[in-house]
Short mmCIF file of C-alpha atoms in Angstrom, two decimals:
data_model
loop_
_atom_site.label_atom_id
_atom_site.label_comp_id
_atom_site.label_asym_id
_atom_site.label_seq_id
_atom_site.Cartn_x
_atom_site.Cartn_y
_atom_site.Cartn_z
CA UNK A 1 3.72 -12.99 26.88
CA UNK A 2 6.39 -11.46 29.29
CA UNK A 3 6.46 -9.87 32.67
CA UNK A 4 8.65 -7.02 30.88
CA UNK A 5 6.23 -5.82 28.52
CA UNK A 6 3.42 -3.58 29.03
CA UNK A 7 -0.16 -4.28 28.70
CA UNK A 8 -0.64 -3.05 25.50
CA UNK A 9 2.51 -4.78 23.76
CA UNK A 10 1.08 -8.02 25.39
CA UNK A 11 -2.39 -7.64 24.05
CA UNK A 12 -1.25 -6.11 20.81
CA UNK A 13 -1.72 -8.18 17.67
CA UNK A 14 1.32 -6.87 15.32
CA UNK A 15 1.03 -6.66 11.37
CA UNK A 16 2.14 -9.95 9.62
CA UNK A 17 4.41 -9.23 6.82
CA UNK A 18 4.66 -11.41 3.56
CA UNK A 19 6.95 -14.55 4.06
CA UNK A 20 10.45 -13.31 3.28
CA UNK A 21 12.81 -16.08 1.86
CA UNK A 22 16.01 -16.84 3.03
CA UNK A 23 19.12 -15.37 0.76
CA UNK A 24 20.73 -17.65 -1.87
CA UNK A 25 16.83 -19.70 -2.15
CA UNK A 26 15.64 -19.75 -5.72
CA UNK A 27 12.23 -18.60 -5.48
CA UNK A 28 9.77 -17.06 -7.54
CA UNK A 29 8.17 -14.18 -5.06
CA UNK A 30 4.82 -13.24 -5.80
CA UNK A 31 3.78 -12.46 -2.32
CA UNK A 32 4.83 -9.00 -1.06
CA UNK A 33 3.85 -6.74 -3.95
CA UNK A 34 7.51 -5.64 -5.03
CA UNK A 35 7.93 -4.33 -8.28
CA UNK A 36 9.65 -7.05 -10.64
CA UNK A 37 11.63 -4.30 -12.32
CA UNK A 38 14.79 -2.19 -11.31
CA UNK A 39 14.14 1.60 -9.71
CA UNK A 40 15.50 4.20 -12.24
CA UNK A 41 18.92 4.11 -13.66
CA UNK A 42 18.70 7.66 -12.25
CA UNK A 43 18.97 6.04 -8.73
CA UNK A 44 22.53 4.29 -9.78
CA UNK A 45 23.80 7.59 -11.28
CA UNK A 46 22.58 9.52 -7.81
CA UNK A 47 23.98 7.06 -5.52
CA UNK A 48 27.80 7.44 -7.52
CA UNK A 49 27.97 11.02 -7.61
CA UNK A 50 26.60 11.04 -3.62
CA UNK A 51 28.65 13.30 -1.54
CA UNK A 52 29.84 10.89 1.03
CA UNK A 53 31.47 13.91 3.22
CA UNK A 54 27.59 14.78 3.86
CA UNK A 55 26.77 11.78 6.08
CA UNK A 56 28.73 13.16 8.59
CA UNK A 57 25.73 15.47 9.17
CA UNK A 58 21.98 15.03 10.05
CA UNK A 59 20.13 14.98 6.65
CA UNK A 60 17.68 17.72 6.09
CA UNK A 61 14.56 17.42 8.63
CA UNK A 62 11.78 18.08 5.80
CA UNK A 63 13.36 16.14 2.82
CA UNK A 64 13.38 18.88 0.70
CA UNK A 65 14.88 17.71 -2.23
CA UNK A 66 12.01 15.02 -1.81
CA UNK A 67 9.38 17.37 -1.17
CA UNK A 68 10.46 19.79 -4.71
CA UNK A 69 10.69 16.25 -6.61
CA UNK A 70 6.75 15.64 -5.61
CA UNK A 71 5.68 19.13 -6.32
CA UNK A 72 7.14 19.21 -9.77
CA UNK A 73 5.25 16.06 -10.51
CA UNK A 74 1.85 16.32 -8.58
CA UNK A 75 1.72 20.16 -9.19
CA UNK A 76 1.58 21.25 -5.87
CA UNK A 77 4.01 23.47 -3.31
CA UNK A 78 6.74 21.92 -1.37
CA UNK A 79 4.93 22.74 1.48
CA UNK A 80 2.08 20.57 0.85
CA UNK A 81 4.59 17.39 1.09
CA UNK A 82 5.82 15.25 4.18
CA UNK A 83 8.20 12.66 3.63
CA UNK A 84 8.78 10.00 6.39
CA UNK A 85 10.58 6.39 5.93
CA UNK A 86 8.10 4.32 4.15
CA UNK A 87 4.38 4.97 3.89
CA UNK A 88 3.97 2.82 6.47
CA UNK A 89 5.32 5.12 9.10
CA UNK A 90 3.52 8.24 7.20
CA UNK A 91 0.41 6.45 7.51
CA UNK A 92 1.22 6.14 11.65
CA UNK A 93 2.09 9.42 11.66
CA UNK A 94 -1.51 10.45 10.12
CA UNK A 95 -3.55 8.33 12.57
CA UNK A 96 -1.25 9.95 15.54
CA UNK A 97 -1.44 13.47 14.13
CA UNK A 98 -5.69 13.36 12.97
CA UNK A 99 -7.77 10.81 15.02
CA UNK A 100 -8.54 11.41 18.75
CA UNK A 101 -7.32 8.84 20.74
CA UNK A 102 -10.07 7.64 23.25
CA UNK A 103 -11.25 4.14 23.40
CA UNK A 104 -14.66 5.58 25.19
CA UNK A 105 -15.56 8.06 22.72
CA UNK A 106 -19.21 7.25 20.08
CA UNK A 107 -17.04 8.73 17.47
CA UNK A 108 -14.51 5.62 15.57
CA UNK A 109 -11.69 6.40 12.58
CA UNK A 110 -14.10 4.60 9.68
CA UNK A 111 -11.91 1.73 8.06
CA UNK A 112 -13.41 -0.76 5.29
CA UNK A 113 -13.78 -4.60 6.66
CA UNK A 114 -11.24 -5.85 4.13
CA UNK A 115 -8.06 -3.53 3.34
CA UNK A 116 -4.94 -2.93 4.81
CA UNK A 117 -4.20 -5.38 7.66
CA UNK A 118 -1.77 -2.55 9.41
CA UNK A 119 -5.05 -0.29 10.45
CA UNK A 120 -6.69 -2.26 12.80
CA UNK A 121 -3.12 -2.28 14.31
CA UNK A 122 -2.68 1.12 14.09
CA UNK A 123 -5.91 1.63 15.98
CA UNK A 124 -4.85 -0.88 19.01
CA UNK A 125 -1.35 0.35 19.45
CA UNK A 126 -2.67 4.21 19.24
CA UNK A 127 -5.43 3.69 21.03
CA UNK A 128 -7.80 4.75 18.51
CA UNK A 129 -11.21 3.67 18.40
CA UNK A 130 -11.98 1.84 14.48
CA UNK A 131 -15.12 0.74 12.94
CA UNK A 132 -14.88 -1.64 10.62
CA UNK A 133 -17.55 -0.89 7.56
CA UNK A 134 -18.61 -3.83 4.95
CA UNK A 135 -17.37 -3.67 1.56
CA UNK A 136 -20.64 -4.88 -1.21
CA UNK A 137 -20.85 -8.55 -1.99
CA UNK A 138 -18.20 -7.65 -5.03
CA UNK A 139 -15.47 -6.73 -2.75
CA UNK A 140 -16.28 -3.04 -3.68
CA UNK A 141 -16.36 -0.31 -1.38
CA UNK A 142 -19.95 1.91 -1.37
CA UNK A 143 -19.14 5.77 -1.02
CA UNK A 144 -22.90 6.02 0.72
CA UNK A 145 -21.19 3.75 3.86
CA UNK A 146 -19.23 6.65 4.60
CA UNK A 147 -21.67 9.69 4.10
CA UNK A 148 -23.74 10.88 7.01
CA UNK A 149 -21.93 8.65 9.62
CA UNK A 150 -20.70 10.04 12.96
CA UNK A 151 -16.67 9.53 12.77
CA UNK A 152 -13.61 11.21 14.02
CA UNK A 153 -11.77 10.34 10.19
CA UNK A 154 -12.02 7.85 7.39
CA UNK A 155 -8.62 5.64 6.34
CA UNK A 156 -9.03 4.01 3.07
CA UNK A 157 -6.81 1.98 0.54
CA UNK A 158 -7.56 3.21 -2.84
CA UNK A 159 -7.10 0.95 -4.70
CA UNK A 160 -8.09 -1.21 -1.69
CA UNK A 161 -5.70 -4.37 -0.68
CA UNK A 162 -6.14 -7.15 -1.04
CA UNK A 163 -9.39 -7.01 -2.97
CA UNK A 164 -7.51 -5.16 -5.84
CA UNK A 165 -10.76 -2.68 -6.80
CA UNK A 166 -10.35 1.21 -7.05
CA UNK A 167 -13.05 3.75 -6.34
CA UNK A 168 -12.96 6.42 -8.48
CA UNK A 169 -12.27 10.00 -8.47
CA UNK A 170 -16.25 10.94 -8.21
CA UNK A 171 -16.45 8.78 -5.03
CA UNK A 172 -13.59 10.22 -3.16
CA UNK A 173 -15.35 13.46 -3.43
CA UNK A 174 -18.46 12.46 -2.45
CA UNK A 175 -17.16 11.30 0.81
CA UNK A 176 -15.20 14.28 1.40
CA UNK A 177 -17.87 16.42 0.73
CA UNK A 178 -19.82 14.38 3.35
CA UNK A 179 -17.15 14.68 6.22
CA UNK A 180 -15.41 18.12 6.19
CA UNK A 181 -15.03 18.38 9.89
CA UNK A 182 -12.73 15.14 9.75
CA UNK A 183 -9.88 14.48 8.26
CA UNK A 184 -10.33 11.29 5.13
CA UNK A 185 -6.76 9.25 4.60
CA UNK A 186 -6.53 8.06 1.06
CA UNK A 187 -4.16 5.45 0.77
CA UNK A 188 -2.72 5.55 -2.51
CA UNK A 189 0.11 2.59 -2.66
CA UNK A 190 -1.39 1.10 -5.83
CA UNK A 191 -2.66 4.05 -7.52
CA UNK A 192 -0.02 4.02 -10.08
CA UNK A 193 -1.59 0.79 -11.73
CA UNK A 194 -5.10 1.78 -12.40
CA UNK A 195 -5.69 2.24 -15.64
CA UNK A 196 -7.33 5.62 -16.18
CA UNK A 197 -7.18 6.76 -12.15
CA UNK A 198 -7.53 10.31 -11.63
CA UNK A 199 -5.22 10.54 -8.26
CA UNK A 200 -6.91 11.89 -5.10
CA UNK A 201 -4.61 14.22 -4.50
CA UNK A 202 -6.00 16.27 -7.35
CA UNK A 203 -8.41 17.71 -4.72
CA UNK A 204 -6.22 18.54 -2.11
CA UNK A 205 -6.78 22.26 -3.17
CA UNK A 206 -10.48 22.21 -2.89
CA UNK A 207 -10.55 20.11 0.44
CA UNK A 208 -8.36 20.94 3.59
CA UNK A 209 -9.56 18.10 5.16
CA UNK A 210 -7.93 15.29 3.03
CA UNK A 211 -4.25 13.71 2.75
CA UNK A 212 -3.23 11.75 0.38
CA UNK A 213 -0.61 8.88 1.24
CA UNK A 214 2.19 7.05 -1.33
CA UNK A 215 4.90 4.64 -1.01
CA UNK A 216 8.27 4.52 -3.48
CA UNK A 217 7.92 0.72 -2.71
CA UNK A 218 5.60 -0.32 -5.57
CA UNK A 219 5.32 1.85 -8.79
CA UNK A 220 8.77 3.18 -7.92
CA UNK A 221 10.50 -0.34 -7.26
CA UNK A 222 12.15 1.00 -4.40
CA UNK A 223 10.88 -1.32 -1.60
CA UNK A 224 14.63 -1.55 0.46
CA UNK A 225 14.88 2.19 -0.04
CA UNK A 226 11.93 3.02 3.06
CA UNK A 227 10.48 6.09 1.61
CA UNK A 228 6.90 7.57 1.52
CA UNK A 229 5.14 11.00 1.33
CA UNK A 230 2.06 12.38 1.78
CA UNK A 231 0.25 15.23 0.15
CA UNK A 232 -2.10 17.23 1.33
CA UNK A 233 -3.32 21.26 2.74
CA UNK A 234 -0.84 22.69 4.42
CA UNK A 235 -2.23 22.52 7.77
CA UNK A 236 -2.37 18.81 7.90
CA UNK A 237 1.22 18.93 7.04
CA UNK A 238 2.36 21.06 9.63
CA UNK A 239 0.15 18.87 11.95
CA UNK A 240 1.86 15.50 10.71
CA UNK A 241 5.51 17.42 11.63
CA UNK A 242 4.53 18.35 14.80
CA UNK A 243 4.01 14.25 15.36
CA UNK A 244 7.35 13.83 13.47
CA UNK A 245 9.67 15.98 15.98
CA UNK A 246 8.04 14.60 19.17
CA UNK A 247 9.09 11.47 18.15
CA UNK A 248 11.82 11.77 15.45
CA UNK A 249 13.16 14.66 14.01
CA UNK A 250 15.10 12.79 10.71
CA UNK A 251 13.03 10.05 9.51
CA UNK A 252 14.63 10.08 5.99
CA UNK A 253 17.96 10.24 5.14
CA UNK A 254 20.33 11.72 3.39
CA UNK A 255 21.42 8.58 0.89
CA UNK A 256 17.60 8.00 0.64
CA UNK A 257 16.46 11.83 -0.23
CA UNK A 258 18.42 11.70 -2.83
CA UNK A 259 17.72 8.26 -4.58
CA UNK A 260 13.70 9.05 -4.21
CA UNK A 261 14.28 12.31 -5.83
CA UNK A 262 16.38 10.78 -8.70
CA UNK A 263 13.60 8.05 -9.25
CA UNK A 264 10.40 10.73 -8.47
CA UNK A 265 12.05 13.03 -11.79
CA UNK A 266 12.53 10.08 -13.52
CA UNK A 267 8.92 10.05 -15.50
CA UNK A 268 9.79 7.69 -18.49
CA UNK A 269 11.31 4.91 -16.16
CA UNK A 270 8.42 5.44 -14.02
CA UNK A 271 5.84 4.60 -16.86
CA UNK A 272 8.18 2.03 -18.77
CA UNK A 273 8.01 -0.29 -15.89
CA UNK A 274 4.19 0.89 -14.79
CA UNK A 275 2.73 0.19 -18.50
CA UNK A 276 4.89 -3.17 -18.39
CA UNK A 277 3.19 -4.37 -15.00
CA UNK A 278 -0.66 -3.51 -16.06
CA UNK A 279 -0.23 -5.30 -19.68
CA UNK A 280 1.71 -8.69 -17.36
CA UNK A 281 -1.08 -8.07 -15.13
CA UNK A 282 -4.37 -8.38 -17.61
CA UNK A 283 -2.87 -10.79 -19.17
CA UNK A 284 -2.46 -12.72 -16.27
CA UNK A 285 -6.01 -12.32 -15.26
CA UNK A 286 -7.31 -12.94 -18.33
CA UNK A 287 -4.94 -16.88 -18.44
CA UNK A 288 -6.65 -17.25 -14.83
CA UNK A 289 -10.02 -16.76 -15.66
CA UNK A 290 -9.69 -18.73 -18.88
CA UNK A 291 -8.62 -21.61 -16.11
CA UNK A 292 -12.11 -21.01 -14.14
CA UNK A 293 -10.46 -18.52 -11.44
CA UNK A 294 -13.24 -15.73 -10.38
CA UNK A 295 -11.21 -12.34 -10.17
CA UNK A 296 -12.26 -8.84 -10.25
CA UNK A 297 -10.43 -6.15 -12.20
CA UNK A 298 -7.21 -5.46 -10.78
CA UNK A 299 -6.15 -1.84 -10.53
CA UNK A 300 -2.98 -2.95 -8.49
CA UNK A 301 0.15 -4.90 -9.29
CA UNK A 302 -1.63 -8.19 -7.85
CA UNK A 303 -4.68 -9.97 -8.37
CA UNK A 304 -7.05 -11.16 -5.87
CA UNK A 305 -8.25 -14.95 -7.18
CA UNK A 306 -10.28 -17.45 -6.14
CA UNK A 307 -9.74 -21.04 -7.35
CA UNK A 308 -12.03 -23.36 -9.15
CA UNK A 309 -13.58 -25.92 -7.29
CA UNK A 310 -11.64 -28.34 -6.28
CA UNK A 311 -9.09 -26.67 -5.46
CA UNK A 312 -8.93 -24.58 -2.56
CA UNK A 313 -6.95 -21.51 -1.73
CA UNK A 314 -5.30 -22.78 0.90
CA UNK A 315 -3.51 -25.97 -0.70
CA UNK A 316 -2.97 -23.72 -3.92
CA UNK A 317 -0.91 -22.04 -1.14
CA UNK A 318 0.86 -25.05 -0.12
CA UNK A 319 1.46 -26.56 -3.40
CA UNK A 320 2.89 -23.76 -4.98
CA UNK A 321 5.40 -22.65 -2.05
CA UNK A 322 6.32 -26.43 -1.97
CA UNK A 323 7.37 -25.67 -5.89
CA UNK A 324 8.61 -22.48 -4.96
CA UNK A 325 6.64 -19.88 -5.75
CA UNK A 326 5.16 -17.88 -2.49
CA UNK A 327 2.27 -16.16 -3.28
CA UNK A 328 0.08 -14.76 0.00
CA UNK A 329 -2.72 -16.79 1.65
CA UNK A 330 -5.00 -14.72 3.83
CA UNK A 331 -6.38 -17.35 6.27
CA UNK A 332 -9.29 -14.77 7.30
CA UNK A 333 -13.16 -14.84 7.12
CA UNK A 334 -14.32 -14.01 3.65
CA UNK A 335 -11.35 -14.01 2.04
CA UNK A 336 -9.86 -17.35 3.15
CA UNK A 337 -10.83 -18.70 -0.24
CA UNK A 338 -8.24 -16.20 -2.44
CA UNK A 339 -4.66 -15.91 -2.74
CA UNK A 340 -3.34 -12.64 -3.36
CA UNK A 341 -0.83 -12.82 -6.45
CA UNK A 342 1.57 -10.60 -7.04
CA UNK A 343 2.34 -9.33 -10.49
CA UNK A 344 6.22 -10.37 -11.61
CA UNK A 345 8.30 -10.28 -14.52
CA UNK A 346 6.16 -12.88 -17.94
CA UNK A 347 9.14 -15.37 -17.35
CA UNK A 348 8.15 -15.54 -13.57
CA UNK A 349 4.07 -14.91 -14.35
CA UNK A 350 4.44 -17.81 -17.06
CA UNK A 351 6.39 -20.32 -14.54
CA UNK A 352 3.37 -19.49 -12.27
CA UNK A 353 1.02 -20.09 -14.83
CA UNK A 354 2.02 -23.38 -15.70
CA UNK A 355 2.52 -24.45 -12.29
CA UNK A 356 -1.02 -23.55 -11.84
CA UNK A 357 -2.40 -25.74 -14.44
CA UNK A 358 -0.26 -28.34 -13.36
CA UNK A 359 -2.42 -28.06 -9.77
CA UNK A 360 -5.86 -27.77 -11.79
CA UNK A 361 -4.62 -30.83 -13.78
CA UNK A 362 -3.55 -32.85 -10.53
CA UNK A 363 -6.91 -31.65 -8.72
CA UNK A 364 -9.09 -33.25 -11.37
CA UNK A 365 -7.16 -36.39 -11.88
CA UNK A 366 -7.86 -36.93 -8.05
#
């Protein structure tokens, strides 16, 4: 609290980012959902040839070199691409630019219970009304919650974090179908790593009222670079610009456009690393179910695990930061009895994997 800060920064409960380890500590970091593998060697080549003589200049407003990158790949236009420094701030700029900000009003931005902790915060700092809607009993997230429900927009994570479960293609539409005078956010950060996902943005053509939101951070490895785009009909672009130069003209810049546009073109370092991940990944669930964790089906580059009994989430936590490995302990209701796990490289997934046992082992010699 502070006599210097406004109501709402003094009320405000901020995001709480993954535990970040000090440089020079030897850990094993399975708690912020980096990518274990280095960006593109496209990005090294990029950054040599960079014209240094242009960062005397602003960079280009719309990130076009970004924005041609994603159309090439997605098979869209240009102008059906924003670009802003992260996904993070693109998904700000989307509940700014598309949901009516009015505490009072009946009609709330639909978010599910569990997902990405940063919406509820979005909602309190941009005074947005939210309503949270239940996820099943699986963790899964029912289309029919979403249909023929008063709203002023839908946000969703797909595949949802922390539970790790994608919706598929079939569902999206049904709840866009269902909502066509409000704008639905899909949230694509883990996309990349479902097996067999048919990406949203797909239908951006058939349905002006959706935008599609993805981060270099993950499937990309680019996590220090700050870059993430959105894709959807042109109008909600134009509306998400109009946010960006009342606020900040040159979110990206220039060393940044041309890195992400480098890695973007760069499809067979893209899926080298992607495939990598998903096979680390099932095997990983498979070693942790073998052990008596309950998991669903990741379609991520983390897994969402419950412990057997007795061993609780929360000393799992403890025990394995104290051998250091950080993994990331939600201490929340319903979920206060998982860890989310980060996919690494197999040497770090194996050192994990034996530390494990070595806590199952411990628990039942107790």
């Amino acid at each position: 609290m502070s006599i210097y800060w406004n109501k709402l920064i003094n009320s405000i409960e901020p995001y709480t980012a993954g535990e970040q380890p000090k440089e020079g500590t030897r850990i094993i970091k399975l708690n912020t959902n980096e990518n274990p593998y280095s960006p593109s060697p496209k990005c090294k080549e990029a950054l040599v040839d960079l014209d240094i003589s242009k960062l005397r200049l602003y960079p280009n407003t719309d990130s076009a070199i970004v924005c041609n990158a994603v159309a090439e790949v997605d098979k869209v236009s240009p102008e059906n691409v924003f670009v802003g420094n992260g996904s993070d701030e693109v998904l700000a700029l989307c509940w700014q630019t598309f949901f009516e900000k009015d505490m009072n009003t009946s009609k709330a931005v639909l978010i599910p219970s569990i997902s990405y902790s940063f919406y509820p915060v979005y909602a309190d700092f941009y005074s947005v009304r939210a309503q949270k809607v239940p996820l099943k009993e699986d963790f899964s997230i029912d289309p029919e919650d979403y249909c023929g429900k008063e709203n002023c927009g839908i946000s969703i994570a797909n595949p949802n974090a922390p539970t790790s479960i994608a919706m598929s293609i079939e569902d999206i539409r049904k709840i866009l179908e269902a909502n066509k005078d409000s704008v639905v956010l899909i949230d694509e950060a883990y996309a990349a790593f479902a097996e067999g996902y048919t990406s949203a943005a797909t239908l951006i053509n058939e349905y002006k009222n959706l935008i599609v939101v993805r981060t270099l951070s993950k499937s990309y490895g680019l996590a220090g670079l700050r870059l993430g785009y959105a894709i959807g009909d042109k109008e909600l672009i134009e509306g998400l610009k109009r946010a960006r130069d009342s606020f900040n003209s040159y979110p990206a810049d220039y060393i940044a456009q041309t890195l992400a546009a480098a890695a973007i073109r760069d499809r067979e370092n893209f899926e080298k690393n992607r495939k990598a991940l998903i096979s680390t990944r099932n095997r990983v669930t498979k070693e942790l179910r073998q052990m008596g964790f309950e998991l669903p089906d990741s379609a991520t580059n983390f897994v969402f695990a419950k412990p057997p009994m007795p061993l609780t989430a929360e000393t799992l936590y403890k025990n394995l930061k104290a051998k250091g490995i950080l993994v990331r302990y939600f201490n929340k209701p319903l979920i206060n009895d998982r860890l989310r796990i980060s996919i690494g490289t197999d040497e770090e997934m194996d050192e994990f994997l034996k530390a494990v046992r070595e806590e199952i082992k411990d628990g039942k010699n107790s």
